């Protein structure tokens, strides 16, 4: 199916000393199979151009039309809709926004690894953040984090799924909690599981955790200790560990309905967190 537009030319054209006023010319632009063409149609009853002038001028307009359609094609195929193109530009301007997701595995799960080049560090003099990894189902996506995030400057990452829930990662300097842990902190040196959740749980759920912790576990992977908690309500799975000079809090939260329907996936996400 083609689309044809008629537009009046906004100028007069001189060819072999014959002038065609703009009011007496029409440009016909057609779109056929994604390719636009253009030709000039003199208005009936008016001056005509001799020696093939119309054809040459039409050729010029066609060349211009090809340039315009090429730009339109790039815009629509390269960036999608104008809104999508703008989103791509905006995403590129967000500090620290570097993709870190793998391709889906055979079960449709992807692994996120914090990129080494990602910005962040909580001030001059801090060592680079040691990367961490976790796995999520295919429909989970990273959510941009800005310095104005309401969760504070120590939120390093956010992820979300409209179907299943939310993830956010807090990476905080251990000097906030103790000045004797050095640059190779361990979660055991910060405190036992109950002390850690009572101290840092309110940062995650926004309220006191007393009476809300329904389970606490300790796990070890590759020589690093992880404290794992389940809270209810609100529904949250929290994994805490320490590495370098920072404390890591990995938090998976969900609504009541999401918790009921997708608890197994949420638990698998929480259990997959590792600092590498």
CSV table of C-alpha atoms in Angstrom, one decimal:
chain,number,residue,atom,x,y,z
A,1,UNK,CA,0.0,0.0,0.0
A,2,UNK,CA,1.4,3.4,-0.9
A,3,UNK,CA,0.9,6.8,0.8
A,4,UNK,CA,0.8,9.9,-1.3
A,5,UNK,CA,1.2,13.5,0.0
A,6,UNK,CA,0.9,16.7,-2.0
A,7,UNK,CA,2.7,19.8,-0.8
A,8,UNK,CA,3.1,23.2,-2.3
A,9,UNK,CA,6.7,24.3,-3.1
A,10,UNK,CA,7.7,27.4,-1.1
A,11,UNK,CA,9.9,28.9,-3.9
A,12,UNK,CA,9.9,30.0,-7.5
A,13,UNK,CA,12.2,28.2,-9.9
A,14,UNK,CA,13.9,29.6,-12.9
A,15,UNK,CA,14.8,27.4,-15.9
A,16,UNK,CA,16.0,28.8,-19.2
A,17,UNK,CA,14.6,32.2,-18.3
A,18,UNK,CA,11.1,30.8,-17.6
A,19,UNK,CA,9.8,31.2,-14.1
A,20,UNK,CA,7.3,28.9,-12.5
A,21,UNK,CA,5.8,30.6,-9.4
A,22,UNK,CA,5.5,28.5,-6.3
A,23,UNK,CA,1.8,28.9,-6.2
A,24,UNK,CA,1.6,27.0,-9.5
A,25,UNK,CA,3.6,23.9,-8.6
A,26,UNK,CA,2.8,20.9,-6.6
A,27,UNK,CA,5.2,18.3,-5.3
A,28,UNK,CA,3.8,14.8,-5.2
A,29,UNK,CA,5.6,12.6,-2.6
A,30,UNK,CA,4.7,8.9,-2.6
A,31,UNK,CA,5.7,6.1,-0.1
A,32,UNK,CA,5.8,2.7,-1.7
A,33,UNK,CA,7.2,-0.3,0.2
A,34,UNK,CA,9.1,1.9,2.6
A,35,UNK,CA,10.8,4.0,-0.2
A,36,UNK,CA,9.6,7.5,-0.9
A,37,UNK,CA,9.6,9.1,-4.3
A,38,UNK,CA,8.8,12.6,-5.4
A,39,UNK,CA,7.8,14.4,-8.6
A,40,UNK,CA,6.7,17.8,-9.6
A,41,UNK,CA,3.3,18.5,-11.1
A,42,UNK,CA,2.6,21.9,-12.7
A,43,UNK,CA,-0.8,23.3,-12.0
A,44,UNK,CA,-3.2,23.0,-14.9
A,45,UNK,CA,-3.7,26.0,-17.0
A,46,UNK,CA,-0.5,27.7,-16.0
A,47,UNK,CA,3.0,28.2,-17.4
A,48,UNK,CA,4.9,25.0,-18.5
A,49,UNK,CA,8.5,24.2,-18.5
A,50,UNK,CA,10.3,23.3,-21.7
A,51,UNK,CA,13.3,21.2,-22.6
A,52,UNK,CA,12.6,18.6,-19.8
A,53,UNK,CA,13.0,21.1,-17.0
A,54,UNK,CA,10.3,19.5,-14.9
A,55,UNK,CA,12.0,16.1,-15.2
A,56,UNK,CA,15.4,17.5,-14.1
A,57,UNK,CA,13.9,19.3,-11.2
A,58,UNK,CA,11.9,16.2,-10.3
A,59,UNK,CA,15.1,14.3,-10.3
A,60,UNK,CA,16.6,16.7,-7.8
A,61,UNK,CA,13.6,16.4,-5.6
A,62,UNK,CA,13.9,12.6,-5.7
A,63,UNK,CA,17.5,12.7,-4.6
A,64,UNK,CA,16.5,14.9,-1.7
A,65,UNK,CA,13.6,12.5,-1.0
A,66,UNK,CA,16.0,9.6,-0.9
A,67,UNK,CA,18.1,11.4,1.7
A,68,UNK,CA,15.1,12.2,3.8
A,69,UNK,CA,13.7,8.7,3.6
A,70,UNK,CA,17.2,7.3,4.5
A,71,UNK,CA,17.2,9.4,7.7
A,72,UNK,CA,13.7,8.2,8.5
A,73,UNK,CA,14.7,4.6,7.9
A,74,UNK,CA,17.7,4.9,10.2
A,75,UNK,CA,15.5,6.5,12.9
A,76,UNK,CA,12.8,3.9,12.7
A,77,UNK,CA,15.1,0.8,12.5
A,78,UNK,CA,18.1,1.9,14.4
A,79,UNK,CA,16.4,3.5,17.4
A,80,UNK,CA,12.8,2.4,17.1
A,81,UNK,CA,10.1,5.0,17.8
A,82,UNK,CA,11.2,8.6,18.7
A,83,UNK,CA,10.4,7.8,22.3
A,84,UNK,CA,12.6,4.7,22.2
A,85,UNK,CA,15.5,6.6,20.6
A,86,UNK,CA,15.3,9.2,23.3
A,87,UNK,CA,15.4,6.5,25.9
A,88,UNK,CA,18.5,5.1,24.4
A,89,UNK,CA,20.2,8.5,24.6
A,90,UNK,CA,19.1,9.1,28.1
A,91,UNK,CA,20.3,5.6,29.2
A,92,UNK,CA,23.7,6.3,27.8
A,93,UNK,CA,23.9,9.5,29.9
A,94,UNK,CA,23.2,7.8,33.2
A,95,UNK,CA,26.3,7.5,35.3
A,96,UNK,CA,27.5,3.9,35.9
A,97,UNK,CA,24.8,2.5,33.5
A,98,UNK,CA,26.8,-0.3,31.9
A,99,UNK,CA,24.9,-3.5,30.9
A,100,UNK,CA,26.1,-6.6,32.8
A,101,UNK,CA,23.5,-9.3,31.9
A,102,UNK,CA,24.4,-12.5,30.2
A,103,UNK,CA,22.3,-14.2,27.5
A,104,UNK,CA,19.6,-16.5,28.8
A,105,UNK,CA,20.7,-20.1,29.6
A,106,UNK,CA,18.7,-23.2,28.6
A,107,UNK,CA,16.2,-22.5,31.5
A,108,UNK,CA,15.7,-18.8,30.5
A,109,UNK,CA,17.8,-17.4,33.4
A,110,UNK,CA,20.4,-14.7,33.0
A,111,UNK,CA,23.4,-13.9,35.2
A,112,UNK,CA,24.2,-10.3,36.1
A,113,UNK,CA,27.9,-9.5,36.9
A,114,UNK,CA,28.7,-6.0,38.1
A,115,UNK,CA,30.9,-4.5,35.3
A,116,UNK,CA,34.4,-3.7,36.3
A,117,UNK,CA,34.0,-0.3,34.5
A,118,UNK,CA,30.9,0.7,36.4
A,119,UNK,CA,31.3,3.9,38.4
A,120,UNK,CA,30.7,4.1,42.1
A,121,UNK,CA,32.9,4.1,45.2
A,122,UNK,CA,31.5,6.4,47.8
A,123,UNK,CA,34.2,9.0,47.8
A,124,UNK,CA,37.8,9.7,47.1
A,125,UNK,CA,40.2,7.1,48.5
A,126,UNK,CA,37.9,4.1,48.4
A,127,UNK,CA,39.1,1.1,46.5
A,128,UNK,CA,37.0,-0.1,43.5
A,129,UNK,CA,33.9,-2.1,44.4
A,130,UNK,CA,34.6,-5.8,44.2
A,131,UNK,CA,32.1,-7.2,41.6
A,132,UNK,CA,29.2,-9.4,42.6
A,133,UNK,CA,26.9,-11.8,40.6
A,134,UNK,CA,23.4,-13.1,40.8
A,135,UNK,CA,20.9,-14.8,38.5
A,136,UNK,CA,17.4,-13.7,37.5
A,137,UNK,CA,14.6,-15.0,35.1
A,138,UNK,CA,14.7,-13.6,31.6
A,139,UNK,CA,12.0,-10.9,32.2
A,140,UNK,CA,14.0,-9.1,34.9
A,141,UNK,CA,15.6,-5.9,33.8
A,142,UNK,CA,18.0,-3.4,35.4
A,143,UNK,CA,16.5,-0.1,36.6
A,144,UNK,CA,18.7,3.0,36.4
A,145,UNK,CA,19.9,4.4,39.7
A,146,UNK,CA,20.7,8.1,40.1
A,147,UNK,CA,22.6,10.0,42.8
A,148,UNK,CA,19.1,11.4,43.8
A,149,UNK,CA,17.8,7.9,44.5
A,150,UNK,CA,15.5,8.0,47.5
A,151,UNK,CA,17.2,4.9,48.9
A,152,UNK,CA,20.4,6.8,49.4
A,153,UNK,CA,23.8,7.0,47.6
A,154,UNK,CA,24.8,3.5,48.8
A,155,UNK,CA,22.3,1.8,46.5
A,156,UNK,CA,24.5,0.4,43.8
A,157,UNK,CA,22.0,-1.4,41.7
A,158,UNK,CA,18.2,-1.9,41.1
A,159,UNK,CA,16.5,-4.6,39.2
A,160,UNK,CA,12.8,-5.2,38.6
A,161,UNK,CA,10.1,-7.4,37.2
A,162,UNK,CA,6.5,-6.3,37.0
A,163,UNK,CA,5.4,-9.9,37.5
A,164,UNK,CA,7.7,-11.1,40.3
A,165,UNK,CA,9.2,-8.3,42.4
A,166,UNK,CA,12.2,-6.0,42.9
A,167,UNK,CA,15.9,-6.2,43.7
A,168,UNK,CA,18.3,-3.6,45.1
A,169,UNK,CA,21.9,-3.9,46.2
A,170,UNK,CA,23.4,-1.7,49.0
A,171,UNK,CA,27.2,-1.4,49.1
A,172,UNK,CA,28.3,0.5,52.2
A,173,UNK,CA,31.7,1.3,53.6
A,174,UNK,CA,32.4,-0.8,56.6
A,175,UNK,CA,33.8,2.3,58.4
A,176,UNK,CA,30.2,3.2,59.0
A,177,UNK,CA,30.0,0.3,61.5
A,178,UNK,CA,33.5,-0.2,62.7
A,179,UNK,CA,36.9,1.4,62.3
A,180,UNK,CA,39.0,-1.7,62.9
A,181,UNK,CA,38.0,-3.9,60.0
A,182,UNK,CA,40.6,-2.8,57.5
A,183,UNK,CA,40.5,-3.5,53.8
A,184,UNK,CA,39.7,-7.2,54.0
A,185,UNK,CA,36.5,-7.2,56.1
A,186,UNK,CA,34.5,-10.3,56.9
A,187,UNK,CA,30.9,-10.4,57.9
A,188,UNK,CA,31.7,-12.4,61.0
A,189,UNK,CA,33.9,-9.6,62.2
A,190,UNK,CA,31.0,-7.1,61.9
A,191,UNK,CA,28.8,-9.3,64.1
A,192,UNK,CA,26.7,-12.5,64.4
A,193,UNK,CA,23.6,-12.8,62.2
A,194,UNK,CA,21.1,-11.4,64.7
A,195,UNK,CA,23.2,-8.3,65.3
A,196,UNK,CA,23.7,-7.6,61.6
A,197,UNK,CA,20.0,-7.9,60.7
A,198,UNK,CA,19.0,-5.7,63.6
A,199,UNK,CA,21.5,-3.1,62.6
A,200,UNK,CA,21.0,-3.1,58.9
A,201,UNK,CA,17.5,-4.5,58.4
A,202,UNK,CA,15.8,-1.1,58.9
A,203,UNK,CA,17.8,0.2,56.0
A,204,UNK,CA,16.2,-2.4,53.8
A,205,UNK,CA,12.6,-2.4,54.8
A,206,UNK,CA,12.4,1.1,56.3
A,207,UNK,CA,11.3,0.0,59.7
A,208,UNK,CA,12.4,-2.0,62.8
A,209,UNK,CA,12.8,-5.7,62.0
A,210,UNK,CA,11.9,-6.9,65.5
A,211,UNK,CA,9.4,-9.8,65.2
A,212,UNK,CA,9.6,-9.8,61.4
A,213,UNK,CA,12.6,-12.2,60.9
A,214,UNK,CA,11.2,-15.7,60.3
A,215,UNK,CA,14.5,-17.4,59.4
A,216,UNK,CA,18.3,-16.8,59.6
A,217,UNK,CA,20.9,-19.0,58.0
A,218,UNK,CA,24.7,-18.9,57.5
A,219,UNK,CA,26.2,-20.2,54.3
A,220,UNK,CA,29.8,-20.3,53.0
A,221,UNK,CA,30.9,-20.1,49.4
A,222,UNK,CA,34.5,-20.0,48.2
A,223,UNK,CA,35.7,-19.1,51.7
A,224,UNK,CA,33.3,-16.2,52.1
A,225,UNK,CA,30.5,-16.2,54.7
A,226,UNK,CA,26.9,-15.1,53.8
A,227,UNK,CA,24.1,-14.3,56.2
A,228,UNK,CA,20.7,-15.1,54.7
A,229,UNK,CA,17.4,-13.8,56.2
A,230,UNK,CA,13.7,-14.1,55.4
A,231,UNK,CA,11.4,-11.4,56.6
A,232,UNK,CA,7.6,-11.2,56.7
A,233,UNK,CA,5.9,-8.7,56.5
A,234,UNK,CA,7.0,-7.0,54.4
A,235,UNK,CA,8.1,-9.9,52.2
A,236,UNK,CA,11.9,-9.7,51.8
A,237,UNK,CA,14.9,-12.0,51.3
A,238,UNK,CA,18.2,-10.4,52.4
A,239,UNK,CA,21.7,-11.7,51.9
A,240,UNK,CA,24.6,-10.0,53.7
A,241,UNK,CA,28.3,-10.4,53.3
A,242,UNK,CA,31.5,-8.3,53.4
A,243,UNK,CA,34.4,-7.9,51.0
A,244,UNK,CA,37.3,-5.5,50.8
A,245,UNK,CA,36.2,-2.5,52.8
A,246,UNK,CA,32.5,-2.8,52.1
A,247,UNK,CA,29.4,-4.4,53.4
A,248,UNK,CA,27.0,-5.9,50.7
A,249,UNK,CA,23.3,-6.2,51.3
A,250,UNK,CA,21.4,-8.0,48.5
A,251,UNK,CA,17.7,-7.5,48.9
A,252,UNK,CA,14.8,-9.2,47.1
A,253,UNK,CA,11.3,-7.8,47.8
A,254,UNK,CA,7.8,-8.6,46.6
A,255,UNK,CA,4.2,-7.9,47.2
A,256,UNK,CA,2.0,-10.5,48.9
A,257,UNK,CA,0.6,-11.8,45.6
A,258,UNK,CA,4.1,-11.9,44.0
A,259,UNK,CA,5.5,-13.7,47.0
A,260,UNK,CA,2.8,-16.3,46.9
A,261,UNK,CA,3.0,-17.0,43.2
A,262,UNK,CA,6.8,-16.7,42.7
A,263,UNK,CA,8.4,-17.5,46.0
A,264,UNK,CA,10.6,-20.3,44.5
A,265,UNK,CA,12.1,-18.0,41.9
A,266,UNK,CA,12.6,-15.2,44.4
A,267,UNK,CA,14.4,-17.6,46.8
A,268,UNK,CA,16.6,-18.9,43.9
A,269,UNK,CA,17.5,-15.3,43.0
A,270,UNK,CA,18.4,-14.6,46.6
A,271,UNK,CA,20.5,-17.7,47.0
A,272,UNK,CA,22.5,-17.0,43.8
A,273,UNK,CA,24.1,-13.8,45.1
A,274,UNK,CA,27.9,-14.0,45.4
A,275,UNK,CA,30.8,-11.5,45.7
A,276,UNK,CA,33.5,-12.6,43.3
